[in-house]
Short mmCIF file of C-alpha atoms (C1' of nucleotides) in Angstrom, two decimals:
data_model
loop_
_atom_site.label_atom_id
_atom_site.label_comp_id
_atom_site.label_asym_id
_atom_site.label_seq_id
_atom_site.Cartn_x
_atom_site.Cartn_y
_atom_site.Cartn_z
CA MET A 1 -54.06 -13.49 42.88
CA ALA A 2 -54.66 -11.46 39.75
CA ARG A 3 -53.76 -7.91 39.08
CA LYS A 4 -54.78 -5.32 41.56
CA ILE A 5 -57.11 -3.22 39.44
CA GLY A 6 -56.20 -3.25 35.80
CA SER A 7 -53.42 -2.87 33.29
CA HIS A 8 -51.03 0.05 33.63
CA SER A 9 -48.59 -0.33 30.77
CA GLU A 10 -48.47 3.36 29.96
CA ILE A 11 -48.04 4.54 33.52
CA THR A 12 -46.06 1.84 35.25
CA GLY A 13 -43.13 2.05 32.83
CA PRO A 14 -42.26 5.65 33.69
CA ARG A 15 -42.79 4.94 37.31
CA VAL A 16 -40.28 2.13 37.23
CA ARG A 17 -37.70 4.37 35.68
CA GLN A 18 -38.48 7.12 38.16
CA ALA A 19 -38.11 4.77 41.10
CA ALA A 20 -34.86 3.39 39.73
CA LEU A 21 -33.51 6.93 39.22
CA THR A 22 -34.35 8.00 42.76
CA LEU A 23 -32.95 4.88 44.35
CA PHE A 24 -29.85 4.60 42.22
CA ALA A 25 -29.00 8.23 43.00
CA ARG A 26 -29.49 7.78 46.70
CA HIS A 27 -27.88 4.41 47.33
CA GLY A 28 -25.95 3.57 44.15
CA TYR A 29 -26.74 1.09 41.42
CA ALA A 30 -25.03 -1.90 43.02
CA ALA A 31 -26.63 -1.32 46.37
CA VAL A 32 -30.18 -1.19 45.07
CA SER A 33 -32.14 -4.39 44.51
CA MET A 34 -34.92 -5.00 42.03
CA ARG A 35 -37.18 -5.73 45.03
CA GLN A 36 -36.50 -2.24 46.42
CA ILE A 37 -37.42 -0.69 43.04
CA ALA A 38 -40.64 -2.82 42.88
CA ALA A 39 -41.54 -1.78 46.38
CA GLU A 40 -41.12 1.89 45.49
CA VAL A 41 -43.36 1.41 42.46
CA GLY A 42 -45.84 -0.66 44.44
CA VAL A 43 -45.58 -3.88 42.46
CA GLN A 44 -43.85 -7.21 42.94
CA ALA A 45 -40.30 -7.74 41.68
CA GLY A 46 -41.38 -9.99 38.82
CA ALA A 47 -43.58 -7.32 37.29
CA LEU A 48 -40.58 -5.11 36.60
CA TYR A 49 -39.44 -7.43 33.82
CA ASN A 50 -42.35 -6.27 31.71
CA TYR A 51 -40.57 -2.94 31.46
CA THR A 52 -36.90 -3.78 31.37
CA ALA A 53 -34.86 -6.66 30.12
CA ASP A 54 -32.75 -6.60 33.28
CA LYS A 55 -31.25 -4.26 35.92
CA GLN A 56 -28.41 -3.23 33.64
CA ALA A 57 -30.80 -2.08 30.92
CA LEU A 58 -32.62 0.08 33.44
CA LEU A 59 -29.39 1.89 34.30
CA PHE A 60 -28.32 2.24 30.70
CA ASP A 61 -31.71 3.61 29.63
CA LEU A 62 -31.53 6.34 32.31
CA MET A 63 -27.99 7.39 31.41
CA GLN A 64 -28.34 7.24 27.65
CA THR A 65 -31.65 9.16 27.68
CA HIS A 66 -30.13 11.74 29.92
CA MET A 67 -27.11 12.31 27.69
CA LYS A 68 -29.24 12.52 24.54
CA ASP A 69 -31.66 14.93 26.13
CA LEU A 70 -28.75 17.04 27.37
CA LEU A 71 -27.31 17.37 23.88
CA VAL A 72 -30.66 18.20 22.37
CA ALA A 73 -31.34 20.85 25.01
CA LEU A 74 -27.89 22.39 24.58
CA ASP A 75 -28.25 22.67 20.82
CA ALA A 76 -31.73 24.15 21.25
CA CYS A 77 -30.35 27.12 23.27
CA SER A 78 -26.92 27.62 21.69
CA ASP A 79 -26.34 30.89 19.90
CA THR A 80 -23.84 31.97 17.31
CA GLY A 81 -22.32 35.19 18.65
CA ASN A 82 -18.78 35.77 19.89
CA ALA A 83 -17.03 33.25 22.08
CA LEU A 84 -17.58 35.13 25.35
CA ARG A 85 -21.31 35.21 24.70
CA ARG A 86 -21.43 31.59 23.69
CA LEU A 87 -19.46 30.58 26.77
CA GLU A 88 -21.84 32.43 29.05
CA THR A 89 -24.79 30.74 27.34
CA PHE A 90 -23.10 27.31 27.79
CA SER A 91 -22.21 27.95 31.42
CA ARG A 92 -25.62 29.16 32.45
CA PHE A 93 -27.30 26.39 30.46
CA HIS A 94 -25.12 23.74 32.11
CA ILE A 95 -25.79 25.01 35.66
CA ARG A 96 -29.55 25.30 35.15
CA TYR A 97 -29.98 22.02 33.41
CA HIS A 98 -27.99 20.17 36.02
CA LEU A 99 -29.63 21.83 38.99
CA ASP A 100 -33.01 20.82 37.53
CA ARG A 101 -31.97 17.14 37.38
CA PRO A 102 -29.67 16.43 40.28
CA ASP A 103 -30.42 12.71 40.41
CA LEU A 104 -29.83 12.10 36.68
CA VAL A 105 -26.61 14.09 36.79
CA PHE A 106 -25.41 12.25 39.86
CA ILE A 107 -26.04 8.90 38.27
CA ALA A 108 -24.47 9.94 34.93
CA TYR A 109 -21.22 10.82 36.77
CA MET A 110 -21.15 8.11 39.41
CA GLU A 111 -22.41 4.97 37.73
CA LEU A 112 -20.26 4.87 34.63
CA ARG A 113 -18.25 2.00 35.98
CA ASN A 114 -21.40 -0.13 36.51
CA LEU A 115 -22.27 -0.02 32.81
CA SER A 116 -21.35 -3.01 30.70
CA ASP A 117 -18.42 -2.38 28.31
CA GLU A 118 -20.78 -1.90 25.37
CA ASN A 119 -23.12 0.42 27.19
CA PHE A 120 -20.19 2.44 28.64
CA ALA A 121 -18.87 3.07 25.15
CA ALA A 122 -22.24 4.37 23.97
CA VAL A 123 -22.63 6.76 26.95
CA GLU A 124 -19.05 7.88 26.75
CA ALA A 125 -19.44 8.80 23.11
CA LEU A 126 -22.36 11.04 24.00
CA ARG A 127 -20.34 12.65 26.77
CA GLY A 128 -17.54 13.33 24.31
CA ARG A 129 -19.95 15.12 21.97
CA TYR A 130 -21.08 17.40 24.83
CA GLU A 131 -17.48 18.17 25.76
CA ALA A 132 -16.74 18.96 22.13
CA ARG A 133 -19.31 21.69 22.11
CA LEU A 134 -17.36 23.45 24.92
CA ARG A 135 -13.98 22.86 23.19
CA ASP A 136 -15.37 24.53 20.08
CA ILE A 137 -16.29 27.61 22.05
CA LEU A 138 -12.88 27.76 23.73
CA THR A 139 -11.10 27.36 20.41
CA GLN A 140 -13.17 30.21 18.93
CA GLY A 141 -12.37 32.36 21.90
CA ILE A 142 -8.63 31.85 21.38
CA ASP A 143 -8.94 32.74 17.68
CA GLU A 144 -10.73 35.91 18.70
CA ARG A 145 -7.97 36.75 21.20
CA ALA A 146 -10.68 36.86 23.86
CA PHE A 147 -9.52 33.81 25.84
CA SER A 148 -6.16 32.64 27.07
CA VAL A 149 -6.29 28.93 27.60
CA PRO A 150 -3.13 26.84 27.85
CA ASP A 151 -4.88 23.66 26.70
CA VAL A 152 -8.38 23.52 25.28
CA LYS A 153 -9.09 19.92 26.18
CA VAL A 154 -7.92 20.27 29.76
CA ALA A 155 -9.74 23.58 30.20
CA SER A 156 -13.03 22.12 28.97
CA MET A 157 -12.78 19.29 31.47
CA ALA A 158 -11.84 21.65 34.25
CA ILE A 159 -14.82 23.92 33.55
CA ILE A 160 -17.25 21.07 33.34
CA ALA A 161 -15.96 19.53 36.56
CA MET A 162 -16.27 22.85 38.36
CA LEU A 163 -19.80 23.51 37.10
CA THR A 164 -21.08 19.98 37.66
CA GLY A 165 -19.69 20.06 41.19
CA ILE A 166 -22.47 22.43 42.10
CA THR A 167 -24.89 19.50 42.28
CA THR A 168 -22.89 17.90 45.07
CA TRP A 169 -23.62 20.73 47.51
CA TYR A 170 -26.53 22.86 46.19
CA ARG A 171 -29.72 22.62 48.23
CA GLU A 172 -32.99 24.23 47.21
CA GLU A 173 -33.59 25.54 50.71
CA GLY A 174 -29.99 26.74 51.11
CA ARG A 175 -28.48 30.21 51.48
CA LEU A 176 -28.12 30.95 47.79
CA SER A 177 -30.70 31.09 45.01
CA ARG A 178 -30.15 29.43 41.66
CA ALA A 179 -29.61 32.81 40.03
CA GLU A 180 -26.95 33.74 42.57
CA VAL A 181 -25.13 30.43 42.12
CA GLU A 182 -25.31 30.78 38.37
CA GLU A 183 -23.83 34.30 38.56
CA ILE A 184 -20.98 33.27 40.92
CA TYR A 185 -19.88 30.37 38.75
CA TRP A 186 -20.20 32.23 35.47
CA GLN A 187 -17.92 34.98 36.82
CA MET A 188 -15.33 32.39 37.88
CA VAL A 189 -15.47 30.63 34.50
CA ARG A 190 -15.23 33.95 32.66
CA LYS A 191 -12.15 34.99 34.61
CA ALA A 192 -10.54 31.54 34.44
CA VAL A 193 -10.36 31.66 30.62
CA SER A 194 -9.89 35.39 30.23
CA ALA A 195 -6.99 36.64 28.15
CA MET B 1 -5.95 -27.91 56.44
CA ALA B 2 -3.79 -25.56 58.52
CA ARG B 3 -2.24 -22.32 57.56
CA LYS B 4 -0.18 -22.16 54.36
CA ILE B 5 3.16 -21.33 55.81
CA GLY B 6 3.03 -19.39 58.96
CA SER B 7 1.48 -16.30 60.64
CA HIS B 8 1.41 -13.07 58.76
CA SER B 9 -0.30 -10.63 61.05
CA GLU B 10 1.96 -7.72 60.24
CA ILE B 11 1.82 -8.24 56.47
CA THR B 12 -1.61 -9.49 55.76
CA GLY B 13 -3.38 -6.53 57.36
CA PRO B 14 -1.90 -3.95 54.96
CA ARG B 15 -2.53 -6.29 52.03
CA VAL B 16 -6.17 -6.58 52.99
CA ARG B 17 -6.52 -2.82 53.01
CA GLN B 18 -4.64 -2.52 49.71
CA ALA B 19 -6.86 -5.08 48.03
CA ALA B 20 -9.98 -3.41 49.29
CA LEU B 21 -8.71 -0.12 48.11
CA THR B 22 -7.98 -1.33 44.58
CA LEU B 23 -11.25 -3.25 44.28
CA PHE B 24 -13.49 -0.56 45.80
CA ALA B 25 -11.92 2.01 43.50
CA ARG B 26 -12.43 -0.14 40.40
CA HIS B 27 -15.83 -1.61 40.98
CA GLY B 28 -17.38 0.33 43.89
CA TYR B 29 -17.86 -0.70 47.47
CA ALA B 30 -21.29 -2.23 47.06
CA ALA B 31 -20.24 -4.27 44.03
CA VAL B 32 -17.20 -5.85 45.75
CA SER B 33 -17.62 -8.96 47.84
CA MET B 34 -15.52 -10.06 50.80
CA ARG B 35 -14.73 -13.14 48.82
CA GLN B 36 -13.25 -11.02 46.00
CA ILE B 37 -11.08 -9.14 48.49
CA ALA B 38 -9.90 -12.42 50.00
CA ALA B 39 -9.06 -13.80 46.59
CA GLU B 40 -6.98 -10.72 45.78
CA VAL B 41 -5.05 -11.13 49.02
CA GLY B 42 -4.71 -14.88 48.55
CA VAL B 43 -6.62 -16.02 51.63
CA GLN B 44 -10.04 -17.42 52.34
CA ALA B 45 -12.92 -15.05 53.13
CA GLY B 46 -13.06 -16.00 56.81
CA ALA B 47 -9.50 -14.90 57.38
CA LEU B 48 -10.33 -11.30 56.59
CA TYR B 49 -12.21 -11.01 59.81
CA ASN B 50 -8.93 -11.15 61.72
CA TYR B 51 -8.21 -7.67 60.29
CA THR B 52 -11.54 -5.95 60.12
CA ALA B 53 -14.72 -6.12 62.14
CA ASP B 54 -16.77 -6.07 58.92
CA LYS B 55 -16.88 -4.72 55.41
CA GLN B 56 -18.06 -1.29 56.55
CA ALA B 57 -15.07 -0.88 58.87
CA LEU B 58 -12.79 -1.60 55.94
CA LEU B 59 -14.25 1.27 53.92
CA PHE B 60 -14.31 3.61 56.92
CA ASP B 61 -10.67 2.90 57.76
CA LEU B 62 -9.55 3.71 54.21
CA MET B 63 -11.47 6.97 54.01
CA GLN B 64 -10.70 8.25 57.53
CA THR B 65 -6.99 7.45 57.23
CA HIS B 66 -6.90 9.17 53.83
CA MET B 67 -8.52 12.33 55.13
CA LYS B 68 -6.31 12.49 58.19
CA ASP B 69 -3.18 11.96 56.13
CA LEU B 70 -4.32 14.62 53.70
CA LEU B 71 -4.71 17.24 56.45
CA VAL B 72 -1.33 16.38 58.00
CA ALA B 73 0.37 16.58 54.60
CA LEU B 74 -1.24 19.92 53.86
CA ASP B 75 -0.24 21.43 57.14
CA ALA B 76 3.31 20.12 56.69
CA CYS B 77 3.72 22.12 53.42
CA SER B 78 1.63 25.20 54.10
CA ASP B 79 3.41 28.53 54.23
CA THR B 80 2.60 31.87 55.71
CA GLY B 81 3.20 34.37 52.89
CA ASN B 82 0.62 36.45 51.03
CA ALA B 83 -2.59 34.94 49.89
CA LEU B 84 -1.50 34.43 46.25
CA ARG B 85 1.53 32.50 47.34
CA ARG B 86 -0.47 30.43 49.78
CA LEU B 87 -3.16 29.65 47.13
CA GLU B 88 -0.48 28.51 44.73
CA THR B 89 1.02 26.22 47.38
CA PHE B 90 -2.43 24.87 48.14
CA SER B 91 -3.33 24.25 44.53
CA ARG B 92 -0.08 22.53 43.64
CA PHE B 93 -0.20 20.45 46.80
CA HIS B 94 -3.74 19.35 46.12
CA ILE B 95 -2.99 18.31 42.50
CA ARG B 96 0.20 16.41 43.43
CA TYR B 97 -1.29 14.71 46.45
CA HIS B 98 -4.33 13.56 44.53
CA LEU B 99 -2.49 12.45 41.47
CA ASP B 100 -0.29 10.27 43.68
CA ARG B 101 -3.30 8.54 45.26
CA PRO B 102 -5.94 8.22 42.56
CA ASP B 103 -7.70 5.22 44.12
CA LEU B 104 -7.95 6.76 47.58
CA VAL B 105 -9.25 10.05 46.16
CA PHE B 106 -11.79 8.29 43.99
CA ILE B 107 -13.12 6.32 46.99
CA ALA B 108 -13.15 9.35 49.21
CA TYR B 109 -15.40 11.18 46.76
CA MET B 110 -17.51 8.31 45.47
CA GLU B 111 -18.27 6.15 48.47
CA LEU B 112 -19.50 8.72 50.98
CA ARG B 113 -23.05 7.45 50.66
CA ASN B 114 -21.97 3.90 51.57
CA LEU B 115 -20.72 4.98 54.94
CA SER B 116 -22.95 4.48 57.94
CA ASP B 117 -24.39 7.67 59.40
CA GLU B 118 -21.83 7.79 62.21
CA ASN B 119 -18.90 7.10 59.92
CA PHE B 120 -20.13 9.62 57.36
CA ALA B 121 -20.22 12.33 60.02
CA ALA B 122 -16.65 11.60 61.02
CA VAL B 123 -15.30 11.73 57.43
CA GLU B 124 -17.41 14.79 56.56
CA ALA B 125 -15.94 16.64 59.55
CA LEU B 126 -12.45 16.00 58.21
CA ARG B 127 -13.43 17.14 54.74
CA GLY B 128 -14.80 20.30 56.31
CA ARG B 129 -11.46 21.01 57.96
CA TYR B 130 -9.67 20.64 54.66
CA GLU B 131 -12.02 23.04 52.90
CA ALA B 132 -11.66 25.50 55.78
CA ARG B 133 -7.93 25.79 54.99
CA LEU B 134 -8.77 27.00 51.51
CA ARG B 135 -11.52 29.34 52.75
CA ASP B 136 -8.91 30.97 55.05
CA ILE B 137 -6.63 31.61 52.12
CA LEU B 138 -9.42 33.11 50.03
CA THR B 139 -10.50 35.30 52.90
CA GLN B 140 -6.95 36.56 53.37
CA GLY B 141 -6.76 37.32 49.68
CA ILE B 142 -9.87 39.40 49.78
CA ASP B 143 -8.47 41.36 52.75
CA GLU B 144 -5.31 42.03 50.77
CA ARG B 145 -7.39 43.19 47.77
CA ALA B 146 -5.57 40.48 45.78
CA PHE B 147 -8.64 38.31 45.13
CA SER B 148 -12.12 39.12 43.98
CA VAL B 149 -14.42 36.32 45.05
CA PRO B 150 -18.23 36.77 45.28
CA ASP B 151 -18.58 34.02 47.84
CA VAL B 152 -15.77 32.39 49.75
CA LYS B 153 -17.60 29.14 50.57
CA VAL B 154 -18.80 28.60 47.01
CA ALA B 155 -15.41 29.52 45.51
CA SER B 156 -13.62 27.07 47.78
CA MET B 157 -15.92 24.26 46.68
CA ALA B 158 -15.62 25.29 43.02
CA ILE B 159 -11.82 25.24 43.20
CA ILE B 160 -11.64 21.90 44.94
CA ALA B 161 -14.12 20.36 42.44
CA MET B 162 -12.05 21.59 39.56
CA LEU B 163 -8.76 20.42 40.94
CA THR B 164 -10.04 17.03 42.13
CA GLY B 165 -11.65 16.44 38.69
CA ILE B 166 -8.15 15.95 37.33
CA THR B 167 -8.08 12.43 38.77
CA THR B 168 -11.07 11.37 36.58
CA TRP B 169 -9.10 11.83 33.34
CA TYR B 170 -5.38 12.01 34.08
CA ARG B 171 -3.36 9.03 32.81
CA GLU B 172 0.33 8.54 33.62
CA GLU B 173 1.01 7.57 29.99
CA GLY B 174 -1.07 10.39 28.57
CA ARG B 175 -0.18 13.52 26.59
CA LEU B 176 0.61 15.77 29.56
CA SER B 177 3.12 15.47 32.34
CA ARG B 178 2.14 16.09 35.96
CA ALA B 179 4.08 19.33 35.95
CA GLU B 180 2.20 20.55 32.89
CA VAL B 181 -1.18 19.67 34.34
CA GLU B 182 -0.23 21.31 37.59
CA GLU B 183 0.72 24.50 35.74
CA ILE B 184 -2.43 24.64 33.60
CA TYR B 185 -4.71 24.22 36.58
CA TRP B 186 -2.84 26.65 38.79
CA GLN B 187 -3.14 29.34 36.10
CA MET B 188 -6.89 28.70 35.82
CA VAL B 189 -7.34 28.90 39.59
CA ARG B 190 -5.23 32.05 39.83
CA LYS B 191 -7.23 33.81 37.20
CA ALA B 192 -10.60 32.62 38.52
CA VAL B 193 -10.06 34.36 41.86
CA SER B 194 -8.06 37.33 40.61
CA ALA B 195 -9.26 40.87 41.40
"C1'" DG C 1 -49.91 -6.90 33.31
"C1'" DT C 2 -49.44 -8.48 37.76
"C1'" DC C 3 -49.40 -11.92 40.89
"C1'" DT C 4 -47.20 -15.96 43.71
"C1'" DA C 5 -43.70 -19.18 43.94
"C1'" DT C 6 -39.33 -20.68 43.07
"C1'" DA C 7 -34.97 -21.71 40.79
"C1'" DA C 8 -30.10 -21.03 41.27
"C1'" DG C 9 -26.77 -18.68 43.22
"C1'" DA C 10 -23.97 -14.98 45.79
"C1'" DG C 11 -23.84 -12.22 49.71
"C1'" DG C 12 -21.77 -11.21 54.81
"C1'" DA C 13 -20.42 -13.29 58.68
"C1'" DT C 14 -19.29 -17.16 62.05
"C1'" DA C 15 -17.66 -21.89 64.12
"C1'" DG C 16 -14.36 -24.95 65.01
"C1'" DA C 17 -10.37 -27.74 63.27
"C1'" DC C 18 -5.47 -27.29 62.91
"C1'" DG D 1 -3.74 -16.85 61.65
"C1'" DT D 2 -5.71 -19.47 58.23
"C1'" DC D 3 -8.33 -23.08 56.77
"C1'" DT D 4 -12.92 -25.57 55.55
"C1'" DA D 5 -17.64 -25.76 56.12
"C1'" DT D 6 -21.78 -23.76 56.88
"C1'" DC D 7 -25.76 -20.58 58.37
"C1'" DC D 8 -28.96 -17.64 56.83
"C1'" DT D 9 -30.28 -13.98 54.15
"C1'" DC D 10 -30.69 -11.63 49.99
"C1'" DT D 11 -30.02 -11.51 45.01
"C1'" DT D 12 -31.55 -11.61 39.84
"C1'" DA D 13 -34.44 -13.63 36.93
"C1'" DT D 14 -38.04 -16.88 35.29
"C1'" DA D 15 -42.54 -19.93 35.21
"C1'" DG D 16 -47.10 -20.30 35.30
"C1'" DA D 17 -51.72 -18.94 37.43
"C1'" DC D 18 -55.20 -15.48 36.84
#
DNA sequence: GTCTATAAGAGGATAGAC
DNA sequence: GTCTATCCTCTTATAGAC
């Protein structure tokens, strides 16, 4: 049999990535088959290979694109005031950005070990650049005598772990609004690094 | 061919669980085959079924045992002083216990979605009981006017996420000793909830 | 660009010999 | 209790028709 209706190169590609994203987030990369992804898109398994070299490339594309977008978005909203102000901007940005993309965030943190060595290195480098932005802020805060942080590297990882953890429990229909969650976490971060 | 040497019922069982633990932690439940586990133990795949009903039971046993042991260990070291003292005990216990069992912790946080519905509910209930211990401490601290926490439930999850995050980066041969890490994180927790 | 069909192999789990 | 052998299903990926 021929194609169903016509060609869909511009539309099927994004739908493949979207289906992979949803399924990887829900069941995990290793537990999802190419057939499941194809079924979600509404095509046969073979057709997927017009859009990705293989399953690994699908995962890598999702993670790399996410990390690059994250860095661009952070730089677009970063300001240049004092460290406390910059930390607040970073914290609120991180929470909002991650709550808006729970599936991407989940994959980016959970599927690192399913990347090939080469792909892992590329994603890890991008993660390092993101963390470095926070380390810069903490270092500035120490210079300004505004923060008291025993170890900048450890503190940056602790803060990111705390903030990212929100995505493991936050539900849109839950008790708290995004704004309330943002406020609660920002206050905890602020106090945790305070002098 | 018959058995290699003799019967090993008392020794092979633990070795099967240990092999599953190591491999699940390194590659993920879904990515590990029963054949790989058998190879790690040094038996053929069929022999594993003398020790586990199936692959799912192997995962559930690891996670449930871990959560039960965690609760018992926590209760064994908990004290009854003021909230600040109790929070310090909890924080230091959590860090030590988790650094001593990185593979179990990793699995307990990463493989929840690979549990069957029934098994997930059982493990989740145990996790809830652990979190409740921390919520009790935070509530006491608010009553004592020692803590200022906008939301006890959120704060307990934030603290646990921050502390558990240590296992994703800590390396025995790294720059910081366990005692140093423990101290850094305890100070951050203390300040984060301070009045 | 998508289909059907299939290659080539790995997966979980079981049967029966020893 | 462990082995070998095997069943049956599912897997990724490719080939060729349309």
